Amino acid sequence: MDIRGRRLRQQNEKVTRFISSIRFDGAIAKEVLMVNQAHMVSLVRSGEVDRRVGARCLRFLESASTEVDPSSVSEDYHQLLEQSAVDTLGVDVAGYLNLGKSRNDQVATALRMHLKLVLAGVISAAVQLQDALLDKVQEQGALAMPGYTHLQHAQPTTLAHHMFAYFDPLERDVQRLFDAYQRADASPMGSAALAGTSVSVSRREVATLLGFASVVDNAMDGVSSRDVELEALSCFAVTMSSLSRLTEELVLWASKEFSFVDIPDEYAATSSIMPQKKNPIVAEIARAKSGSVFGALSAALAIVKGLPYSYNLDLQEVTPHLWQAAEDTSASLSLLAAVVRGMRFVPAAISKSMLDDFSTATSLANYLVKEFSIPFRQAHAIVGSLVRDAGAEGLSLEEVAAKRLAGAVRAETGRRIAVTEATVRSVLSVESSLEGIVTQGGSNPRFIAGGLRARSKTVKSSRKRLSSLRSRTGSSERALTRAVRSISREVNN
Ligand code: ARG
């Protein structure tokens, strides 16, 4: 018997292929089976379906395949599964599978279940990258390096400070992903098509069997909403925007002009014509993937926008964007983690880049304020004039300031100051500039150890949280299997 029913004549195959989700249903096939199982368990428990009938349905579901042939001519896996149950068990038995449920609540539920799994994967990959950044801090964190604004040398910083500046937004990404997980953790099952159902199924029981923390209260909301999917996509997009800045810097740093970093050969490619080339391919592709993920988010937003309530088949088109974006995000994060772990910063090139770069000028201005009570704006002008001279004469700021600081102060303020050349040189050194930083979160190397400790703790606690979410999922899956078996073992089919 064709489960399409009697209302319509046969569908044109071209139409079926056009409107079908079968190509991307493989991702949620396992979850769809579980939803069918939990729903049938509840129908049997409430007495809506005869125990022997339910047992045979559950038997079938236990052995049903989650391999979805993407070339099958079917609207979706939901239909394929039910049709195959009817073909195998007959309609007298399998005809009860869809009592009190719809593909609408079924797909919304399966999507959330799979999304939880996928979110956990992305979080885990983000934490890997965080961990790799901390590895670099441990190895080479105290290395002084130029800090940039406008891609111009601005003030000295340390490698640790720079790596922490990547770690911290990733930590916010991780927190956002955990938040998205929590909002995904509610079951739409029992919403049926949109109105709920006159069939007695316990929504709570089904939700618990499927590992959800709660149920989506309103049945129309349950089948219509995709905000949870949009939130996840937004989290992926923001994470990829964080990542794209790191990848961009890796590409720059690996260039001849910078030569700050040596990327491990396993993560580089050469050219088919230029034998000398070593291209930072992983960073490039990850940088590009951020664009694909932003595209997925805007596609999904545009699909959902303006849809009348409740379910519309348009919603189906969100799904492939969601999985693709999750895969791109998670692969980019974990490959970048490997690159970061394996790469080495090149101290000689980095310190060479800081020679005569004027990047400690601010320290000298601050010194004039502190030592001689010169207003900062005037101190800024004094040091600025010295930098201009140094630039014009091709000299270093140290040299010019050592000789002419007092004169420049006199010219700007009319005051006489006494300062030794050695003092000026020491104020302008990278080391004393870094050590002079006193504010929290600044680049003083004294802050590295504490920063490392605090951040190692967050990595640990994210991993703990992740493993407790995963073990919750594992134990609810086992509970579902037990519930199914306790009914299905009553028949031998
Ligand atoms: N295949 C659909 C999806 O992935 C679910 C089916 C809902 N279809 C329907 N006619 N109610 O969203």
Short mmCIF file of C-alpha atoms and ligand atoms in Angstrom, two decimals:
data_model
loop_
_atom_site.label_atom_id
_atom_site.label_comp_id
_atom_site.label_asym_id
_atom_site.label_seq_id
_atom_site.Cartn_x
_atom_site.Cartn_y
_atom_site.Cartn_z
CA MET A 1 0.00 0.00 0.00
CA ASP A 2 1.27 3.48 -0.94
CA ILE A 3 1.30 5.64 2.20
CA ARG A 4 0.64 8.74 0.12
CA GLY A 5 -3.04 7.96 0.53
CA ARG A 6 -5.99 8.42 -1.78
CA ARG A 7 -6.30 12.19 -1.94
CA LEU A 8 -3.93 12.72 -4.85
CA ARG A 9 -2.93 11.00 -8.02
CA GLN A 10 0.71 9.92 -8.39
CA GLN A 11 3.47 12.47 -8.02
CA ASN A 12 5.63 13.27 -11.00
CA GLU A 13 9.16 11.93 -10.36
CA LYS A 14 10.75 15.24 -11.31
CA VAL A 15 8.62 16.91 -8.68
CA THR A 16 9.56 14.36 -6.06
CA ARG A 17 13.23 14.89 -6.75
CA PHE A 18 12.83 18.67 -6.69
CA ILE A 19 11.02 18.84 -3.34
CA SER A 20 12.87 15.94 -1.69
CA SER A 21 15.18 16.28 1.29
CA ILE A 22 16.52 12.76 0.77
CA ARG A 23 19.99 14.01 -0.23
CA PHE A 24 20.59 15.46 3.20
CA ASP A 25 18.36 13.25 5.34
CA GLY A 26 21.22 10.85 6.00
CA ALA A 27 22.50 13.25 8.65
CA ILE A 28 19.36 12.85 10.78
CA ALA A 29 18.38 9.27 9.92
CA LYS A 30 19.52 7.86 13.25
CA GLU A 31 17.63 10.56 15.12
CA VAL A 32 14.48 10.03 13.04
CA LEU A 33 14.55 6.34 13.96
CA MET A 34 14.96 7.20 17.62
CA VAL A 35 12.04 9.64 17.47
CA ASN A 36 9.88 6.91 15.95
CA GLN A 37 10.94 4.53 18.70
CA ALA A 38 10.31 6.94 21.58
CA HIS A 39 6.93 7.90 20.15
CA MET A 40 5.85 4.27 19.78
CA VAL A 41 7.03 3.43 23.30
CA SER A 42 4.84 6.23 24.57
CA LEU A 43 1.85 5.10 22.48
CA VAL A 44 2.17 1.60 23.87
CA ARG A 45 2.60 2.80 27.44
CA SER A 46 -0.49 4.97 27.25
CA GLY A 47 -2.52 2.15 25.71
CA GLU A 48 -3.13 3.96 22.42
CA VAL A 49 -1.46 1.15 20.51
CA ASP A 50 -1.82 -2.52 21.27
CA ARG A 51 1.30 -3.87 22.91
CA ARG A 52 1.88 -6.61 20.30
CA VAL A 53 1.43 -4.18 17.44
CA GLY A 54 3.79 -1.73 19.12
CA ALA A 55 6.27 -4.49 19.79
CA ARG A 56 6.37 -5.44 16.10
CA CYS A 57 6.80 -1.83 15.06
CA LEU A 58 9.65 -1.43 17.53
CA ARG A 59 11.26 -4.65 16.32
CA PHE A 60 11.19 -3.20 12.82
CA LEU A 61 12.65 0.12 13.99
CA GLU A 62 15.46 -1.64 15.86
CA SER A 63 16.71 -3.25 12.68
CA ALA A 64 15.83 -0.48 10.19
CA SER A 65 18.74 0.94 8.25
CA THR A 66 20.01 4.46 8.78
CA GLU A 67 21.82 4.33 5.46
CA VAL A 68 19.91 6.67 3.19
CA ASP A 69 20.45 6.24 -0.54
CA PRO A 70 20.49 9.85 -1.76
CA SER A 71 19.16 8.79 -5.15
CA SER A 72 15.98 7.23 -3.70
CA VAL A 73 12.82 8.62 -5.22
CA SER A 74 11.02 9.68 -2.07
CA GLU A 75 9.98 12.93 -0.43
CA ASP A 76 12.20 12.18 2.51
CA TYR A 77 13.56 9.57 4.89
CA HIS A 78 10.46 9.92 7.08
CA GLN A 79 8.30 8.72 4.22
CA LEU A 80 10.79 6.09 3.08
CA LEU A 81 10.93 4.61 6.56
CA GLU A 82 7.18 4.44 7.04
CA GLN A 83 6.66 3.04 3.54
CA SER A 84 9.23 0.35 4.16
CA ALA A 85 7.57 -0.51 7.49
CA VAL A 86 4.20 -0.85 5.75
CA ASP A 87 5.79 -2.99 3.02
CA THR A 88 7.47 -5.20 5.61
CA LEU A 89 4.90 -5.46 8.40
CA GLY A 90 1.69 -4.73 6.56
CA VAL A 91 -0.58 -1.82 7.21
CA ASP A 92 -2.38 -3.55 10.11
CA VAL A 93 0.81 -3.16 12.14
CA ALA A 94 2.90 -0.39 10.58
CA GLY A 95 -0.23 1.68 10.03
CA TYR A 96 0.07 2.83 13.65
CA LEU A 97 3.58 4.24 13.38
CA ASN A 98 2.40 7.71 12.51
CA LEU A 99 -0.50 7.91 14.94
CA GLY A 100 -0.34 11.22 16.79
CA LYS A 101 2.77 12.50 15.05
CA SER A 102 3.63 14.35 11.89
CA ARG A 103 6.77 14.77 9.84
CA ASN A 104 6.64 18.34 11.06
CA ASP A 105 7.28 17.64 14.73
CA GLN A 106 9.42 14.64 13.83
CA VAL A 107 11.85 16.61 11.69
CA ALA A 108 12.00 19.54 14.12
CA THR A 109 12.89 17.08 16.89
CA ALA A 110 15.45 15.13 14.89
CA LEU A 111 17.08 18.40 13.82
CA ARG A 112 17.48 19.54 17.41
CA MET A 113 18.89 16.16 18.45
CA HIS A 114 21.46 16.19 15.68
CA LEU A 115 22.20 19.85 16.25
CA LYS A 116 23.10 19.11 19.87
CA LEU A 117 25.58 16.50 18.67
CA VAL A 118 27.04 18.86 16.09
CA LEU A 119 27.29 21.76 18.55
CA ALA A 120 29.23 19.55 20.94
CA GLY A 121 31.61 18.74 18.07
CA VAL A 122 32.17 22.40 17.23
CA ILE A 123 32.71 23.28 20.89
CA SER A 124 35.24 20.50 21.21
CA ALA A 125 37.13 21.75 18.14
CA ALA A 126 37.10 25.33 19.47
CA VAL A 127 38.53 24.11 22.76
CA GLN A 128 41.27 22.24 20.87
CA LEU A 129 42.29 25.50 19.26
CA GLN A 130 42.25 27.30 22.59
CA ASP A 131 44.44 24.60 24.02
CA ALA A 132 46.88 24.92 21.11
CA LEU A 133 47.12 28.68 21.68
CA LEU A 134 47.98 28.03 25.32
CA ASP A 135 50.63 25.57 24.18
CA LYS A 136 52.30 28.36 22.22
CA VAL A 137 52.18 30.60 25.27
CA GLN A 138 53.83 27.92 27.33
CA GLU A 139 56.57 27.43 24.74
CA GLN A 140 57.32 30.94 23.55
CA GLY A 141 54.97 33.29 25.39
CA ALA A 142 57.57 35.68 26.80
CA LEU A 143 58.85 36.53 23.34
CA ALA A 144 58.49 40.27 22.69
CA MET A 145 56.76 41.11 19.44
CA PRO A 146 55.39 44.20 17.76
CA GLY A 147 51.81 45.06 18.58
CA TYR A 148 49.96 46.66 15.68
CA THR A 149 47.18 49.12 15.12
CA HIS A 150 46.27 49.99 11.52
CA LEU A 151 48.84 47.30 10.66
CA GLN A 152 51.56 49.75 11.77
CA HIS A 153 53.93 48.99 14.62
CA ALA A 154 52.21 50.54 17.65
CA GLN A 155 53.60 49.32 20.97
CA PRO A 156 55.57 46.26 21.95
CA THR A 157 53.66 43.31 23.24
CA THR A 158 54.41 39.67 23.94
CA LEU A 159 53.50 36.55 22.06
CA ALA A 160 51.48 35.46 25.11
CA HIS A 161 49.50 38.68 25.07
CA HIS A 162 48.72 38.20 21.40
CA MET A 163 47.73 34.53 21.81
CA PHE A 164 45.49 35.41 24.77
CA ALA A 165 43.82 38.00 22.57
CA TYR A 166 42.82 35.11 20.29
CA PHE A 167 41.96 32.79 23.14
CA ASP A 168 39.49 35.13 24.83
CA PRO A 169 37.07 35.73 21.95
CA LEU A 170 37.19 31.99 21.30
CA GLU A 171 36.14 31.52 24.91
CA ARG A 172 33.14 33.76 24.28
CA ASP A 173 32.42 31.68 21.16
CA VAL A 174 32.49 28.55 23.29
CA GLN A 175 30.11 30.11 25.81
CA ARG A 176 27.76 31.18 23.03
CA LEU A 177 27.81 27.65 21.58
CA PHE A 178 26.97 26.19 25.00
CA ASP A 179 24.06 28.66 25.21
CA ALA A 180 22.83 27.58 21.80
CA TYR A 181 23.05 23.96 22.96
CA GLN A 182 20.84 24.75 25.94
CA ARG A 183 18.19 26.34 23.79
CA ALA A 184 18.30 23.40 21.36
CA ASP A 185 17.72 21.07 24.28
CA ALA A 186 13.89 21.08 24.17
CA SER A 187 11.68 18.59 22.33
CA PRO A 188 8.99 19.60 19.80
CA MET A 189 7.55 16.02 19.72
CA GLY A 190 3.86 15.95 20.51
CA SER A 191 3.29 19.12 18.52
CA ALA A 192 2.14 16.81 15.72
CA ALA A 193 1.30 18.84 12.59
CA LEU A 194 0.84 22.12 14.49
CA ALA A 195 -2.10 21.74 16.87
CA GLY A 196 -1.02 18.97 19.21
CA THR A 197 -2.95 15.73 19.08
CA SER A 198 -6.02 14.00 20.49
CA VAL A 199 -3.87 10.89 20.84
CA SER A 200 -2.53 10.39 24.31
CA VAL A 201 1.25 10.62 24.17
CA SER A 202 3.31 11.97 27.02
CA ARG A 203 5.44 14.77 25.62
CA ARG A 204 7.64 14.73 28.74
CA GLU A 205 8.22 11.01 28.50
CA VAL A 206 9.14 11.21 24.80
CA ALA A 207 11.44 14.17 25.49
CA THR A 208 13.22 12.29 28.26
CA LEU A 209 13.61 9.16 26.14
CA LEU A 210 15.23 11.34 23.47
CA GLY A 211 17.62 13.00 25.90
CA PHE A 212 15.99 16.43 25.98
CA ALA A 213 16.01 18.59 29.09
CA SER A 214 12.50 19.92 28.42
CA VAL A 215 9.71 20.26 25.84
CA VAL A 216 8.92 23.18 23.53
CA ASP A 217 5.63 24.30 25.07
CA ASN A 218 3.62 25.70 22.15
CA ALA A 219 2.86 23.20 19.40
CA MET A 220 2.83 25.79 16.62
CA ASP A 221 6.14 27.15 17.82
CA GLY A 222 7.41 23.57 17.98
CA VAL A 223 6.92 22.93 14.25
CA SER A 224 7.38 26.47 12.86
CA SER A 225 10.46 27.82 14.55
CA ARG A 226 14.00 27.52 13.33
CA ASP A 227 15.49 30.23 15.57
CA VAL A 228 17.54 27.60 17.35
CA GLU A 229 19.10 26.62 14.02
CA LEU A 230 19.63 30.29 13.17
CA GLU A 231 21.26 30.85 16.55
CA ALA A 232 23.64 27.96 15.96
CA LEU A 233 24.48 29.31 12.51
CA SER A 234 25.09 32.74 14.04
CA CYS A 235 27.43 31.19 16.57
CA PHE A 236 29.27 29.40 13.76
CA ALA A 237 29.52 32.66 11.82
CA VAL A 238 30.88 34.64 14.77
CA THR A 239 33.34 31.86 15.58
CA MET A 240 34.52 31.81 11.97
CA SER A 241 34.95 35.57 12.03
CA SER A 242 37.22 35.19 15.06
CA LEU A 243 39.07 32.43 13.28
CA SER A 244 39.40 34.35 10.02
CA ARG A 245 41.47 37.00 11.77
CA LEU A 246 43.87 34.40 13.09
CA THR A 247 44.14 32.74 9.69
CA GLU A 248 44.80 36.10 8.06
CA GLU A 249 47.61 36.80 10.50
CA LEU A 250 49.11 33.37 9.93
CA VAL A 251 49.17 34.01 6.20
CA LEU A 252 50.84 37.38 6.80
CA TRP A 253 53.27 36.04 9.37
CA ALA A 254 54.32 33.21 7.07
CA SER A 255 55.16 35.67 4.28
CA LYS A 256 58.73 36.69 3.51
CA GLU A 257 58.03 40.26 4.67
CA PHE A 258 57.20 39.09 8.18
CA SER A 259 58.81 35.64 8.44
CA PHE A 260 57.49 35.54 12.01
CA VAL A 261 56.33 31.97 11.86
CA ASP A 262 57.30 28.67 10.38
CA ILE A 263 54.30 26.53 9.48
CA PRO A 264 54.85 22.77 9.65
CA ASP A 265 55.30 21.15 6.23
CA GLU A 266 52.32 18.83 6.78
CA TYR A 267 50.04 21.85 6.67
CA ALA A 268 51.63 23.58 3.69
CA ALA A 269 51.74 22.98 -0.05
CA THR A 270 54.24 23.84 -2.70
CA SER A 271 53.63 25.14 -6.19
CA SER A 272 53.40 22.94 -9.26
CA ILE A 273 55.75 25.30 -11.09
CA MET A 274 57.76 27.26 -8.47
CA PRO A 275 59.85 24.77 -6.55
CA GLN A 276 60.64 27.17 -3.71
CA LYS A 277 57.04 27.80 -2.67
CA LYS A 278 55.59 26.97 0.74
CA ASN A 279 51.99 28.05 0.81
CA PRO A 280 49.94 28.33 4.04
CA ILE A 281 47.01 26.43 2.51
CA VAL A 282 45.14 25.41 5.66
CA ALA A 283 44.97 28.99 6.85
CA GLU A 284 43.81 30.11 3.40
CA ILE A 285 41.01 27.56 3.14
CA ALA A 286 39.87 28.24 6.71
CA ARG A 287 39.85 31.96 5.88
CA ALA A 288 37.65 31.22 2.86
CA LYS A 289 35.36 28.88 4.82
CA SER A 290 34.42 31.81 7.02
CA GLY A 291 32.84 33.32 3.91
CA SER A 292 30.93 30.11 3.19
CA VAL A 293 29.62 30.02 6.75
CA PHE A 294 28.45 33.64 6.60
CA GLY A 295 26.70 32.70 3.34
CA ALA A 296 24.96 29.78 5.06
CA LEU A 297 23.69 32.08 7.80
CA SER A 298 22.32 34.62 5.36
CA ALA A 299 20.72 31.91 3.24
CA ALA A 300 19.00 30.48 6.32
CA LEU A 301 17.81 33.87 7.52
CA ALA A 302 16.42 34.67 4.09
CA ILE A 303 14.61 31.32 3.90
CA VAL A 304 12.92 31.72 7.29
CA LYS A 305 12.12 35.40 6.90
CA GLY A 306 8.47 36.24 6.41
CA LEU A 307 7.15 32.65 6.38
CA PRO A 308 3.56 32.49 7.58
CA TYR A 309 2.91 30.22 10.55
CA SER A 310 3.09 27.32 11.00
CA TYR A 311 5.10 24.70 9.05
CA ASN A 312 6.14 25.40 5.46
CA LEU A 313 8.28 23.13 3.32
CA ASP A 314 10.60 26.10 2.79
CA LEU A 315 12.06 25.26 6.21
CA GLN A 316 13.54 22.09 4.76
CA GLU A 317 15.96 24.20 2.74
CA VAL A 318 17.61 25.56 5.91
CA THR A 319 18.92 22.15 6.89
CA PRO A 320 21.76 21.55 4.40
CA HIS A 321 23.15 25.02 5.15
CA LEU A 322 23.17 24.18 8.84
CA TRP A 323 25.13 20.94 8.48
CA GLN A 324 27.52 22.36 5.93
CA ALA A 325 28.30 25.36 8.12
CA ALA A 326 28.81 23.16 11.16
CA GLU A 327 31.19 20.92 9.25
CA ASP A 328 33.16 23.86 7.84
CA THR A 329 33.43 25.45 11.27
CA SER A 330 34.48 22.36 13.07
CA ALA A 331 37.02 21.28 10.44
CA SER A 332 38.52 24.77 10.28
CA LEU A 333 38.90 24.93 14.04
CA SER A 334 40.47 21.55 14.45
CA LEU A 335 42.87 21.91 11.53
CA LEU A 336 43.89 25.34 12.72
CA ALA A 337 44.50 23.84 16.15
CA ALA A 338 46.92 21.40 14.56
CA VAL A 339 48.68 24.16 12.61
CA VAL A 340 49.05 26.33 15.70
CA ARG A 341 50.31 23.42 17.75
CA GLY A 342 52.95 22.58 15.18
CA MET A 343 54.13 26.02 14.16
CA ARG A 344 57.19 27.78 15.56
CA PHE A 345 57.64 31.49 15.97
CA VAL A 346 60.99 32.77 14.78
CA PRO A 347 62.47 34.97 17.55
CA ALA A 348 65.27 36.41 15.41
CA ALA A 349 62.90 37.69 12.71
CA ILE A 350 60.45 39.04 15.24
CA SER A 351 63.01 40.99 17.23
CA LYS A 352 64.64 42.24 14.04
CA SER A 353 61.30 43.69 12.96
CA MET A 354 61.23 45.77 16.11
CA LEU A 355 64.58 47.47 15.51
CA ASP A 356 64.14 51.21 15.03
CA ASP A 357 60.36 50.92 14.81
CA PHE A 358 59.71 53.80 17.28
CA SER A 359 57.23 51.55 19.08
CA THR A 360 58.38 52.60 22.55
CA ALA A 361 57.73 56.30 21.92
CA THR A 362 54.64 56.23 24.16
CA SER A 363 56.80 55.01 27.05
CA LEU A 364 59.06 58.02 26.67
CA ALA A 365 56.09 60.40 26.61
CA ASN A 366 54.67 58.80 29.75
CA TYR A 367 58.10 59.06 31.39
CA LEU A 368 58.17 62.82 30.77
CA VAL A 369 54.76 63.18 32.42
CA LYS A 370 55.68 61.12 35.44
CA GLU A 371 59.22 62.35 35.97
CA PHE A 372 58.92 66.03 35.05
CA SER A 373 55.20 66.80 35.38
CA ILE A 374 54.89 67.75 31.73
CA PRO A 375 51.25 67.59 30.49
CA PHE A 376 50.77 64.49 28.34
CA ARG A 377 49.75 66.46 25.23
CA GLN A 378 53.03 68.37 25.36
CA ALA A 379 55.02 65.21 26.07
CA HIS A 380 53.34 63.67 23.00
CA ALA A 381 54.45 66.67 20.90
CA ILE A 382 58.03 66.52 22.24
CA VAL A 383 58.50 62.84 21.47
CA GLY A 384 56.70 63.30 18.14
CA SER A 385 59.23 65.93 17.11
CA LEU A 386 62.10 63.58 18.02
CA VAL A 387 60.52 60.77 15.96
CA ARG A 388 60.14 63.12 13.03
CA ASP A 389 63.83 64.08 13.22
CA ALA A 390 64.93 60.46 13.59
CA GLY A 391 62.86 59.47 10.57
CA ALA A 392 64.17 62.35 8.49
CA GLU A 393 67.79 61.67 9.40
CA GLY A 394 67.58 57.90 9.21
CA LEU A 395 68.55 57.53 12.86
CA SER A 396 67.04 55.53 15.69
CA LEU A 397 64.77 57.22 18.23
CA GLU A 398 67.16 56.12 21.00
CA GLU A 399 70.03 57.96 19.41
CA VAL A 400 68.12 61.15 18.69
CA ALA A 401 66.30 61.23 22.04
CA ALA A 402 69.47 60.52 24.03
CA LYS A 403 71.09 63.61 22.54
CA ARG A 404 68.17 65.98 22.05
CA LEU A 405 65.45 65.20 24.59
CA ALA A 406 66.32 68.10 26.90
CA GLY A 407 66.43 70.49 23.95
CA ALA A 408 63.05 69.34 22.67
CA VAL A 409 61.52 69.77 26.14
CA ARG A 410 62.97 73.27 26.31
CA ALA A 411 61.59 74.15 22.88
CA GLU A 412 58.10 72.91 23.72
CA THR A 413 57.76 73.99 27.37
CA GLY A 414 60.54 76.47 28.02
CA ARG A 415 61.67 74.26 30.88
CA ARG A 416 65.11 72.80 31.57
CA ILE A 417 65.34 69.16 32.53
CA ALA A 418 68.32 66.99 33.40
CA VAL A 419 68.27 63.42 32.11
CA THR A 420 71.12 61.07 31.27
CA GLU A 421 71.51 59.35 27.92
CA ALA A 422 71.49 55.99 29.66
CA THR A 423 68.15 56.74 31.27
CA VAL A 424 66.60 57.73 27.94
CA ARG A 425 67.92 54.57 26.28
CA SER A 426 66.60 52.44 29.09
CA VAL A 427 63.14 54.09 29.04
CA LEU A 428 63.01 53.41 25.30
CA SER A 429 63.97 49.76 25.56
CA VAL A 430 61.38 47.15 24.72
CA GLU A 431 61.93 45.39 28.04
CA SER A 432 61.30 48.40 30.23
CA SER A 433 58.40 49.45 28.06
CA LEU A 434 56.76 46.06 28.63
CA GLU A 435 57.64 45.97 32.31
CA GLY A 436 56.20 49.43 32.79
CA ILE A 437 52.68 48.27 31.90
CA VAL A 438 50.63 48.12 35.10
CA THR A 439 47.03 47.71 33.99
CA GLN A 440 45.17 44.42 34.11
CA GLY A 441 45.23 42.50 30.85
CA GLY A 442 48.15 44.52 29.52
CA SER A 443 51.30 43.23 27.89
CA ASN A 444 53.57 43.05 30.94
CA PRO A 445 55.29 39.62 30.88
CA ARG A 446 54.65 39.39 34.64
CA PHE A 447 50.98 38.73 33.79
CA ILE A 448 51.67 35.68 31.62
CA ALA A 449 51.78 33.00 34.29
CA GLY A 450 48.52 34.08 35.91
CA GLY A 451 46.82 34.49 32.54
CA LEU A 452 47.90 31.02 31.55
CA ARG A 453 46.62 29.49 34.78
CA ALA A 454 43.20 31.15 34.51
CA ARG A 455 42.79 30.16 30.87
CA SER A 456 43.89 26.58 31.43
CA LYS A 457 41.10 26.40 33.99
CA THR A 458 38.48 27.53 31.48
CA VAL A 459 39.68 24.92 28.99
CA LYS A 460 39.36 22.28 31.66
CA SER A 461 35.90 23.37 32.68
CA SER A 462 34.63 23.48 29.07
CA ARG A 463 35.91 19.94 28.58
CA LYS A 464 34.18 18.81 31.74
CA ARG A 465 30.92 20.43 30.72
CA LEU A 466 31.16 18.86 27.29
CA SER A 467 31.78 15.41 28.64
CA SER A 468 28.85 15.66 31.01
CA LEU A 469 26.56 16.69 28.12
CA ARG A 470 27.85 13.78 26.09
CA SER A 471 27.43 11.29 28.87
CA ARG A 472 23.85 12.52 29.40
CA THR A 473 23.15 11.84 25.72
CA GLY A 474 24.79 8.43 25.99
CA SER A 475 22.74 7.39 28.99
CA SER A 476 19.45 8.55 27.49
CA GLU A 477 20.24 6.58 24.34
CA ARG A 478 20.80 3.50 26.45
CA ALA A 479 17.56 4.17 28.34
CA LEU A 480 15.67 4.41 25.04
CA THR A 481 17.19 1.13 23.86
CA ARG A 482 16.09 -0.53 27.10
CA ALA A 483 12.57 0.88 26.83
CA VAL A 484 12.30 -0.33 23.24
CA ARG A 485 13.62 -3.79 24.10
CA SER A 486 11.36 -4.26 27.07
CA ILE A 487 8.41 -4.03 24.67
CA SER A 488 9.88 -5.53 21.50
CA ARG A 489 11.23 -8.66 23.12
CA GLU A 490 7.64 -9.81 23.60
CA VAL A 491 7.39 -10.80 19.94
CA ASN A 492 9.75 -12.69 17.66
CA ASN A 493 8.34 -11.22 14.47
N1 ARG B 1 11.51 16.56 4.81
C1 ARG B 1 10.98 17.64 5.60
C2 ARG B 1 12.11 18.45 6.26
O1 ARG B 1 13.21 18.04 6.23
C3 ARG B 1 10.03 17.22 6.62
C4 ARG B 1 8.72 16.91 5.99
C5 ARG B 1 7.65 17.83 6.28
N2 ARG B 1 6.85 17.75 5.14
C6 ARG B 1 5.55 17.95 5.13
N3 ARG B 1 4.93 17.80 4.03
N4 ARG B 1 4.90 18.24 6.21
O2 ARG B 1 11.82 19.50 6.77
#
